[in-house]
XYZ file of N, CA and C in Angstrom:
750
model
N 207.078 68.410 30.109
C 205.777 69.033 29.924
C 204.833 68.584 31.043
N 204.165 69.547 31.654
C 203.251 69.241 32.746
C 201.964 68.640 32.209
N 201.567 67.517 32.795
C 200.312 66.884 32.388
C 199.313 66.958 33.530
N 198.066 67.271 33.191
C 197.031 67.326 34.207
C 195.677 67.042 33.569
N 194.757 66.575 34.405
C 193.399 66.326 33.930
C 192.679 67.658 33.812
N 192.202 67.987 32.627
C 191.538 69.269 32.411
C 190.020 69.159 32.454
N 189.494 67.958 32.254
C 188.058 67.794 32.261
C 187.689 66.349 32.563
N 186.665 66.165 33.350
C 186.182 64.837 33.702
C 184.793 64.649 33.116
N 184.460 63.428 32.760
C 183.136 63.138 32.226
C 182.412 62.209 33.176
N 181.204 62.570 33.553
C 180.358 61.722 34.387
C 179.040 61.516 33.639
N 178.225 60.546 34.056
C 176.967 60.289 33.341
C 176.066 61.509 33.198
N 176.071 62.383 34.209
C 175.183 63.535 34.162
C 175.775 64.777 33.533
N 177.061 64.727 33.151
C 177.694 65.922 32.583
C 178.236 65.702 31.172
N 177.997 64.534 30.611
C 178.476 64.254 29.265
C 177.758 65.146 28.248
N 178.476 65.608 27.238
C 177.876 66.460 26.206
C 178.136 65.937 24.797
N 178.897 64.870 24.664
C 179.207 64.326 23.342
C 177.939 63.806 22.675
N 177.668 64.280 21.457
C 176.458 63.875 20.747
C 176.373 62.368 20.568
N 177.521 61.743 20.394
C 177.533 60.303 20.148
C 177.096 59.494 21.366
N 177.103 60.129 22.547
C 176.748 59.433 23.780
C 175.361 59.810 24.299
N 174.676 60.701 23.576
C 173.391 61.197 24.044
C 172.266 60.890 23.067
N 171.063 60.759 23.602
C 169.849 60.697 22.797
C 169.357 62.130 22.665
N 169.460 62.707 21.467
C 169.178 64.136 21.343
C 167.703 64.490 21.501
N 166.843 63.506 21.604
C 165.419 63.775 21.803
C 164.977 63.506 23.242
N 165.968 63.382 24.118
C 165.695 63.140 25.526
C 166.727 63.901 26.349
N 166.274 64.608 27.367
C 167.206 65.340 28.228
C 168.120 64.398 28.991
N 169.353 64.832 29.181
C 170.315 64.094 30.000
C 170.506 64.886 31.290
N 169.685 64.580 32.288
C 169.658 65.394 33.496
C 170.645 64.932 34.562
N 171.351 65.905 35.110
C 172.094 65.761 36.352
C 171.165 66.309 37.423
N 170.923 65.545 38.477
C 169.991 65.972 39.529
C 170.702 66.105 40.861
N 170.110 66.894 41.741
C 170.618 67.040 43.102
C 169.434 67.015 44.054
N 169.591 66.290 45.157
C 168.519 66.161 46.141
C 169.044 66.573 47.511
N 168.321 67.454 48.178
C 168.664 67.805 49.560
C 167.408 67.654 50.416
N 167.596 67.339 51.678
C 166.475 67.171 52.581
C 165.873 68.500 52.984
N 164.542 68.495 53.145
C 163.836 69.696 53.580
C 162.977 69.386 54.793
N 163.484 68.512 55.655
C 162.756 68.156 56.868
C 161.470 67.407 56.571
N 160.454 67.684 57.377
C 159.168 67.011 57.182
C 158.507 67.392 55.864
N 158.931 68.522 55.298
C 158.341 68.967 54.027
C 158.733 68.065 52.868
N 159.827 67.310 53.025
C 160.249 66.410 51.953
C 161.651 66.714 51.468
N 161.749 67.031 50.179
C 163.058 67.237 49.566
C 163.004 68.426 48.608
N 164.198 68.934 48.283
C 164.348 69.876 47.179
C 165.054 69.114 46.068
N 164.513 69.171 44.875
C 165.043 68.432 43.730
C 165.384 69.405 42.614
N 166.671 69.484 42.281
C 167.113 70.356 41.201
C 167.613 69.513 40.041
N 167.502 70.044 38.847
C 167.948 69.328 37.650
C 168.676 70.279 36.708
N 169.634 69.725 35.999
C 170.428 70.517 35.064
C 170.798 69.633 33.878
N 170.564 70.134 32.677
C 170.977 69.432 31.461
C 172.137 70.222 30.870
N 173.333 69.680 30.961
C 174.525 70.402 30.513
C 174.472 70.661 29.011
N 173.887 69.749 28.258
C 173.873 69.885 26.803
C 172.958 71.004 26.319
N 171.897 71.301 27.066
C 170.951 72.339 26.649
C 171.003 73.580 27.526
N 171.610 73.480 28.719
C 171.682 74.618 29.622
C 170.465 74.785 30.507
N 169.508 73.867 30.446
C 168.288 73.969 31.248
C 168.582 73.716 32.721
N 168.064 74.586 33.592
C 168.210 74.431 35.038
C 166.853 74.683 35.682
N 166.408 73.776 36.551
C 165.123 73.941 37.218
C 165.191 73.295 38.599
N 164.309 73.742 39.486
C 164.292 73.200 40.852
C 162.873 73.273 41.400
N 162.540 72.333 42.270
C 161.211 72.323 42.877
C 161.253 71.627 44.218
N 160.268 71.907 45.053
C 160.091 71.199 46.318
C 159.238 69.963 46.040
N 159.626 68.836 46.659
C 158.939 67.572 46.410
C 158.580 66.906 47.739
N 157.308 66.615 47.996
C 156.929 65.875 49.202
C 157.578 64.491 49.210
N 157.775 63.943 50.382
C 158.469 62.665 50.508
C 157.823 61.563 49.688
N 156.488 61.502 49.694
C 155.816 60.403 49.011
C 155.715 60.609 47.497
N 156.275 61.718 46.992
C 156.222 61.976 45.556
C 157.600 61.930 44.891
N 158.646 61.753 45.687
C 159.993 61.803 45.125
C 160.221 60.705 44.093
N 159.778 59.500 44.379
C 159.984 58.391 43.445
C 159.338 58.686 42.091
N 158.103 59.207 42.111
C 157.405 59.523 40.865
C 158.103 60.659 40.122
N 158.572 61.659 40.873
C 159.278 62.790 40.246
C 160.544 62.307 39.535
N 161.300 61.460 40.206
C 162.526 60.955 39.601
C 162.219 60.047 38.409
N 161.103 59.327 38.479
C 160.712 58.484 37.359
C 160.423 59.300 36.123
N 159.781 60.443 36.287
C 159.509 61.333 35.150
C 160.777 62.017 34.661
N 161.630 62.369 35.608
C 162.853 63.099 35.274
C 163.881 62.219 34.577
N 163.976 60.974 34.975
C 164.939 60.021 34.428
C 166.378 60.567 34.451
N 166.882 60.968 35.625
C 168.232 61.536 35.679
C 169.299 60.496 35.368
N 170.412 60.964 34.837
C 171.548 60.081 34.538
C 172.500 59.992 35.720
N 172.390 60.947 36.639
C 173.272 60.985 37.810
C 172.587 61.834 38.881
N 172.741 61.438 40.142
C 172.112 62.170 41.238
C 173.160 62.530 42.283
N 173.214 63.803 42.649
C 174.096 64.267 43.721
C 173.349 64.207 45.041
N 174.003 63.670 46.070
C 173.372 63.513 47.371
C 174.369 63.933 48.456
N 173.946 64.759 49.421
C 174.842 65.099 50.530
C 175.088 63.871 51.403
N 176.275 63.796 51.974
C 176.646 62.611 52.753
C 175.649 62.333 53.885
N 175.121 63.385 54.502
C 174.194 63.209 55.607
C 172.887 62.557 55.178
N 172.611 62.596 53.882
C 171.354 62.048 53.366
C 171.550 60.679 52.714
N 172.785 60.226 52.675
C 173.104 59.007 51.931
C 172.383 57.772 52.457
N 172.113 57.735 53.765
C 171.449 56.571 54.354
C 169.959 56.795 54.588
N 169.418 57.859 54.028
C 168.003 58.161 54.193
C 167.157 57.063 53.545
N 166.267 56.438 54.319
C 165.492 55.302 53.809
C 164.549 55.714 52.681
N 163.892 56.851 52.832
C 162.979 57.310 51.792
C 163.702 57.586 50.489
N 164.901 58.142 50.605
C 165.694 58.430 49.416
C 166.160 57.134 48.760
N 166.585 56.182 49.579
C 167.049 54.914 49.035
C 165.971 54.192 48.268
N 164.720 54.318 48.727
C 163.607 53.670 48.051
C 163.230 54.399 46.770
N 163.437 55.712 46.744
C 162.983 56.529 45.621
C 163.948 56.537 44.438
N 165.250 56.491 44.708
C 166.245 56.578 43.639
C 166.518 55.184 43.087
N 166.282 55.007 41.807
C 166.496 53.708 41.177
C 167.937 53.254 41.339
N 168.098 51.951 41.554
C 169.444 51.403 41.707
C 170.283 51.514 40.450
N 169.625 51.781 39.311
C 170.352 51.918 38.044
C 170.970 53.298 37.874
N 170.559 54.250 38.698
C 171.040 55.625 38.562
C 172.273 55.847 39.426
N 173.385 56.253 38.827
C 174.595 56.515 39.623
C 174.363 57.619 40.648
N 174.790 57.355 41.887
C 174.688 58.350 42.948
C 176.080 58.878 43.273
N 176.208 60.174 43.304
C 177.471 60.791 43.662
C 177.311 61.427 45.038
N 177.953 60.841 46.038
C 177.851 61.341 47.412
C 178.866 62.465 47.599
N 178.398 63.601 48.077
C 179.247 64.780 48.237
C 179.289 65.204 49.711
N 180.372 65.869 50.082
C 180.487 66.369 51.456
C 179.369 67.371 51.756
N 178.911 67.362 52.988
C 177.767 68.187 53.358
C 178.001 69.680 53.148
N 179.227 70.137 53.357
C 179.490 71.569 53.233
C 179.243 72.078 51.816
N 179.317 71.170 50.847
C 179.085 71.558 49.454
C 177.623 71.888 49.183
N 176.757 71.576 50.125
C 175.321 71.854 49.999
C 174.872 72.944 50.958
N 175.816 73.592 51.654
C 175.436 74.637 52.600
C 174.877 75.845 51.866
N 173.934 76.505 52.501
C 173.228 77.616 51.852
C 174.173 78.723 51.403
N 175.104 79.125 52.269
C 176.020 80.223 51.926
C 176.887 79.853 50.726
N 177.396 78.639 50.722
C 178.256 78.187 49.623
C 177.480 78.180 48.300
N 176.284 77.629 48.340
C 175.480 77.511 47.120
C 174.977 78.874 46.644
N 174.654 79.753 47.584
C 174.233 81.103 47.219
C 175.349 81.835 46.493
N 176.548 81.772 47.045
C 177.700 82.443 46.423
C 177.956 81.917 45.019
N 177.809 80.611 44.837
C 178.061 80.007 43.532
C 177.025 80.462 42.508
N 175.784 80.529 42.921
C 174.730 80.975 42.007
C 174.899 82.450 41.634
N 175.215 83.280 42.622
C 175.423 84.701 42.344
C 176.609 84.902 41.415
N 177.653 84.111 41.615
C 178.853 84.244 40.788
C 178.584 83.838 39.349
N 177.971 82.680 39.159
C 177.810 82.154 37.809
C 176.821 82.979 36.984
N 175.823 83.578 37.678
C 174.820 84.361 36.948
C 175.083 85.867 37.007
N 176.135 86.261 37.716
C 176.497 87.673 37.765
C 175.447 88.554 38.422
N 174.869 88.059 39.520
C 173.797 88.790 40.202
C 174.237 89.247 41.587
N 173.465 90.172 42.151
C 173.712 90.642 43.505
C 172.769 89.982 44.515
N 171.637 89.463 44.023
C 170.651 88.832 44.905
C 169.945 87.708 44.160
N 169.498 86.708 44.911
C 168.889 85.531 44.289
C 167.460 85.762 43.818
N 166.826 86.854 44.247
C 165.463 87.088 43.780
C 165.435 87.335 42.274
N 166.596 87.651 41.711
C 166.678 87.809 40.264
C 166.496 86.500 39.518
N 166.604 85.384 40.246
C 166.389 84.058 39.650
C 165.038 83.469 40.054
N 164.272 84.220 40.827
C 162.958 83.732 41.220
C 162.907 83.069 42.574
N 164.029 83.055 43.299
C 164.031 82.470 44.644
C 163.402 83.444 45.636
N 162.726 82.889 46.633
C 162.094 83.682 47.670
C 162.775 83.431 49.014
N 162.351 84.146 50.038
C 163.030 84.089 51.343
C 163.003 82.699 51.971
N 161.984 81.907 51.701
C 161.892 80.587 52.309
C 162.404 79.458 51.443
N 163.228 79.782 50.463
C 163.682 78.785 49.478
C 165.099 78.283 49.733
N 165.535 78.238 50.982
C 166.919 77.844 51.269
C 167.258 76.471 50.687
N 166.353 75.507 50.843
C 166.633 74.153 50.341
C 166.703 74.140 48.814
N 165.856 74.927 48.165
C 165.895 75.003 46.700
C 167.224 75.605 46.236
N 167.692 76.605 46.968
C 168.986 77.228 46.659
C 170.111 76.217 46.828
N 170.045 75.429 47.899
C 171.093 74.436 48.155
C 171.148 73.382 47.052
N 169.985 72.898 46.639
C 169.956 71.872 45.592
C 170.490 72.423 44.278
N 170.082 73.645 43.932
C 170.506 74.235 42.661
C 171.982 74.600 42.679
N 172.417 75.253 43.751
C 173.810 75.672 43.848
C 174.776 74.510 43.845
N 174.367 73.391 44.434
C 175.253 72.217 44.458
C 175.492 71.670 43.059
N 174.484 71.791 42.193
C 174.658 71.367 40.796
C 175.691 72.247 40.091
N 175.544 73.555 40.269
C 176.441 74.507 39.604
C 177.875 74.308 40.086
N 178.024 74.095 41.389
C 179.360 73.889 41.957
C 179.995 72.612 41.405
N 179.230 71.541 41.360
C 179.726 70.263 40.842
C 180.120 70.396 39.382
N 179.295 71.079 38.617
C 179.586 71.261 37.199
C 180.875 72.043 37.007
N 181.103 73.022 37.878
C 182.339 73.796 37.786
C 183.575 72.948 38.052
N 183.446 71.958 38.931
C 184.565 71.059 39.213
C 184.810 70.101 38.045
N 183.731 69.598 37.474
C 183.844 68.627 36.381
C 184.299 69.288 35.089
N 183.824 70.508 34.871
C 184.156 71.238 33.642
C 184.787 72.583 34.007
N 186.055 72.563 34.413
C 186.712 73.802 34.850
C 186.840 74.854 33.758
N 186.688 74.431 32.506
C 186.752 75.400 31.410
C 185.520 76.293 31.392
N 184.491 75.891 32.159
C 183.297 76.720 32.285
C 182.177 76.297 31.347
N 180.968 76.657 31.719
C 179.787 76.438 30.884
C 179.113 77.789 30.708
N 179.070 78.255 29.494
C 178.613 79.626 29.236
C 177.163 79.706 28.793
N 176.515 78.570 28.588
C 175.165 78.604 28.017
C 174.072 78.230 29.009
N 174.351 78.328 30.322
C 173.323 78.009 31.305
C 172.175 79.019 31.221
N 170.970 78.498 31.200
C 169.794 79.353 31.174
C 169.430 79.763 32.606
N 168.630 80.818 32.763
C 168.200 81.202 34.114
C 167.473 80.045 34.794
N 167.623 79.959 36.093
C 166.981 78.901 36.866
C 165.459 79.077 36.827
N 164.756 77.992 36.606
C 163.292 78.008 36.705
C 162.896 77.400 38.054
N 162.289 78.208 38.891
C 161.806 77.722 40.179
C 160.360 77.265 39.964
N 160.153 75.958 40.003
C 158.846 75.387 39.691
C 158.010 75.301 40.964
N 156.900 76.000 40.989
C 156.038 76.011 42.161
C 154.975 74.916 42.049
N 154.497 74.409 43.187
C 153.518 73.308 43.180
C 152.215 73.687 42.482
N 151.532 72.670 41.939
C 150.193 72.866 41.404
C 150.103 73.216 39.941
N 151.235 73.242 39.228
C 151.187 73.625 37.810
C 151.002 72.421 36.894
N 151.612 71.285 37.249
C 151.513 70.091 36.413
C 151.052 68.901 37.253
N 150.534 67.895 36.554
C 150.080 66.678 37.223
C 151.247 65.704 37.350
N 151.410 65.137 38.535
C 152.470 64.162 38.765
C 151.955 62.775 38.395
N 152.681 62.089 37.527
C 152.296 60.758 37.075
C 153.270 59.730 37.638
N 152.751 58.770 38.402
C 153.644 57.764 38.967
C 154.010 56.712 37.925
N 154.901 55.819 38.313
C 155.424 54.830 37.374
C 154.325 53.944 36.792
N 153.402 53.493 37.610
C 152.332 52.619 37.133
C 151.452 53.325 36.108
N 151.144 54.580 36.369
C 150.329 55.352 35.436
C 151.043 55.540 34.109
N 152.313 55.915 34.170
C 153.076 56.113 32.944
C 153.152 54.831 32.128
N 153.341 53.722 32.825
C 153.466 52.442 32.131
C 152.126 51.986 31.550
N 151.061 52.065 32.361
C 149.751 51.607 31.893
C 149.227 52.431 30.721
N 149.525 53.715 30.724
C 149.091 54.580 29.629
C 150.043 54.535 28.443
N 151.177 53.855 28.611
C 152.186 53.731 27.545
C 152.523 55.108 26.960
N 152.881 56.015 27.860
C 153.162 57.388 27.447
C 154.442 57.500 26.636
N 155.533 56.927 27.164
C 156.810 57.062 26.467
C 157.491 55.727 26.192
N 156.966 54.662 26.778
C 157.522 53.343 26.496
C 156.398 52.308 26.538
N 156.466 51.311 25.667
C 155.401 50.308 25.603
C 155.354 49.464 26.870
N 154.181 48.909 27.148
C 154.012 48.120 28.355
C 154.910 46.900 28.341
N 155.102 46.335 27.172
C 155.999 45.190 27.042
C 157.391 45.696 26.682
N 158.321 45.490 27.564
C 159.682 45.950 27.319
C 160.283 45.331 26.068
N 161.093 46.110 25.377
C 161.758 45.608 24.183
C 161.041 45.947 22.896
N 159.741 46.267 22.989
C 158.991 46.641 21.798
C 159.311 48.081 21.425
N 159.098 48.409 20.162
C 159.327 49.767 19.698
C 158.024 50.330 19.148
N 157.801 51.632 19.349
C 156.605 52.273 18.834
C 155.383 51.947 19.672
N 154.259 52.539 19.275
C 153.007 52.246 19.945
C 152.732 53.061 21.184
N 153.594 54.021 21.507
C 153.360 54.856 22.688
C 152.674 56.156 22.276
N 152.147 56.859 23.256
C 151.517 58.143 22.967
C 152.523 59.102 22.345
N 153.746 59.095 22.857
C 154.761 59.983 22.309
C 155.053 59.659 20.846
N 155.099 58.385 20.502
C 155.330 58.000 19.108
C 154.225 58.530 18.197
N 152.996 58.481 18.682
C 151.855 58.938 17.886
C 151.888 60.449 17.694
N 152.248 61.175 18.743
C 152.200 62.635 18.713
C 153.421 63.284 18.074
N 154.564 62.616 18.150
C 155.821 63.279 17.806
C 156.026 63.409 16.300
N 155.707 64.591 15.812
C 155.992 64.939 14.417
C 156.922 66.145 14.388
N 157.697 66.304 15.480
C 158.612 67.432 15.576
C 159.776 67.262 14.602
N 160.351 68.390 14.188
C 161.444 68.339 13.221
C 162.797 68.654 13.844
N 162.809 68.995 15.130
C 164.081 69.282 15.797
C 164.195 68.460 17.074
N 165.429 68.271 17.517
C 165.661 67.549 18.770
C 165.077 68.315 19.950
N 165.212 69.642 19.935
C 164.678 70.422 21.061
C 163.161 70.331 21.114
N 162.522 70.253 19.944
C 161.079 70.066 19.918
C 160.684 68.712 20.470
N 161.458 67.692 20.129
C 161.196 66.352 20.648
C 161.338 66.292 22.156
N 162.358 66.970 22.687
C 162.548 66.990 24.145
C 161.405 67.721 24.839
N 160.964 68.834 24.229
C 159.871 69.601 24.831
C 158.583 68.796 24.846
N 158.290 68.116 23.738
C 157.076 67.318 23.673
C 157.116 66.181 24.691
N 158.269 65.574 24.861
C 158.414 64.503 25.846
C 158.079 65.007 27.242
N 158.563 66.212 27.584
C 158.281 66.770 28.901
C 156.794 67.091 29.046
N 156.165 67.592 27.976
C 154.738 67.895 28.032
C 153.920 66.629 28.275
N 154.325 65.535 27.646
C 153.606 64.271 27.818
C 153.756 63.764 29.250
N 154.949 63.903 29.818
C 155.210 63.409 31.169
C 154.706 64.351 32.253
N 154.495 65.616 31.897
C 154.072 66.607 32.887
C 152.857 67.377 32.370
N 151.690 66.732 32.292
C 150.499 67.418 31.782
C 150.080 68.580 32.676
N 149.666 69.662 32.051
C 149.259 70.857 32.795
C 147.953 70.635 33.543
N 147.806 71.344 34.654
C 146.545 71.312 35.406
C 145.973 72.719 35.606
N 146.745 73.747 35.296
C 146.279 75.126 35.432
C 145.479 75.494 34.182
N 144.219 75.816 34.381
C 143.310 76.055 33.250
C 143.838 77.104 32.279
N 144.328 78.213 32.803
C 144.805 79.292 31.941
C 145.953 78.833 31.056
N 146.850 78.030 31.613
C 147.987 77.549 30.829
C 147.540 76.522 29.786
N 146.561 75.711 30.128
C 146.034 74.744 29.163
C 145.414 75.472 27.974
N 144.601 76.485 28.246
C 143.986 77.255 27.169
C 145.041 77.962 26.324
N 146.058 78.510 26.967
C 147.113 79.211 26.224
C 147.824 78.258 25.269
N 148.104 77.038 25.725
C 148.765 76.055 24.863
C 147.841 75.639 23.720
N 146.573 75.407 24.028
C 145.618 75.023 22.990
C 145.442 76.134 21.959
N 145.424 77.387 22.416
C 145.281 78.512 21.484
C 146.492 78.623 20.568
N 147.674 78.352 21.121
C 148.890 78.401 20.298
C 148.850 77.328 19.221
N 148.403 76.131 19.598
C 148.281 75.043 18.620
C 147.246 75.399 17.565
N 146.121 75.966 18.007
C 145.045 76.339 17.082
C 145.515 77.353 16.052
N 146.361 78.287 16.480
C 146.879 79.299 15.559
C 147.591 78.651 14.373
N 148.375 77.633 14.646
C 149.141 76.981 13.581
C 148.279 76.001 12.784
N 147.319 75.373 13.438
C 146.400 74.489 12.710
C 145.620 75.284 11.668
N 145.258 76.504 12.011
C 144.466 77.341 11.112
C 145.313 78.101 10.093
N 146.625 77.947 10.158
C 147.513 78.659 9.223
C 148.517 77.679 8.629
N 148.082 76.805 7.729
C 148.960 75.757 7.195
C 150.206 76.285 6.485
N 150.092 77.411 5.796
C 151.257 77.944 5.094
C 152.318 78.427 6.086
N 151.863 79.132 7.113
C 152.790 79.590 8.141
C 153.406 78.388 8.846
N 152.585 77.392 9.144
C 153.079 76.199 9.832
C 154.167 75.517 9.012
N 153.948 75.393 7.707
C 154.947 74.743 6.871
C 156.216 75.576 6.763
N 156.064 76.896 6.740
C 157.240 77.777 6.687
C 158.087 77.609 7.947
N 157.409 77.518 9.086
C 158.129 77.323 10.336
C 158.829 75.973 10.368
N 158.164 74.944 9.879
C 158.770 73.609 9.845
C 159.994 73.607 8.927
N 159.891 74.295 7.797
C 161.024 74.362 6.865
C 162.206 75.081 7.510
N 161.904 76.182 8.223
C 162.969 76.953 8.871
C 163.613 76.151 9.995
N 162.781 75.462 10.771
C 163.300 74.686 11.902
C 164.013 73.426 11.439
N 163.741 72.991 10.231
C 164.377 71.777 9.728
C 165.890 71.880 9.656
N 166.409 73.105 9.612
C 167.853 73.287 9.553
C 168.497 73.480 10.906
N 167.684 73.412 11.964
C 168.196 73.585 13.323
C 168.594 72.236 13.881
N 169.797 72.133 14.426
C 170.267 70.856 14.973
C 169.730 70.640 16.368
């Protein structure tokens, strides 16, 4: 009988519930250089299917990764010795160095078109000047295909995140405000997230965590979120019905 490895597990591609915190995303990230502009940073959560990418200035990469908390980072070999990258990526995060050709625009474009069944990338929100964003995103999809040859059928459309929508919070700010972890390591509770989190589902908990780490700065979006909350505050019966219905969602 022929024996072969059918699937590999890495920190950023694990999906077993027993190995994951269901109220926190398990992100696989990819970073490619974008010259003086900085970097392109893509993220993918295999367990939820979330895929997103954004351009990040050099002096903001460390803060972005701190908010993202990736479990694994893909890096092209040509970028492996980049000093700015070495300073930004925590030593605790596994780095997977990949051959440069795996991050080439043509290769990554083909992979994205194939997996999403499209004829052009504008269907995913990419624009003509987004080559680095395409490379970062496509490299994630390609890597995932190698690790999980059986395929992943629940990937959501890519979200191309444009600058100026959310406020970037650096490590010191997150720690001093005790947003998601107490200032004194080892303690439990007492963070803003602990106070706010009355969600009944894991997906709700993950969404709230991202909202806390990425506060909005666009006035229209802030008002829209506040109006949505107000609708449910003013309708307690509807709110309870929704909580009861969502209580059965894993």
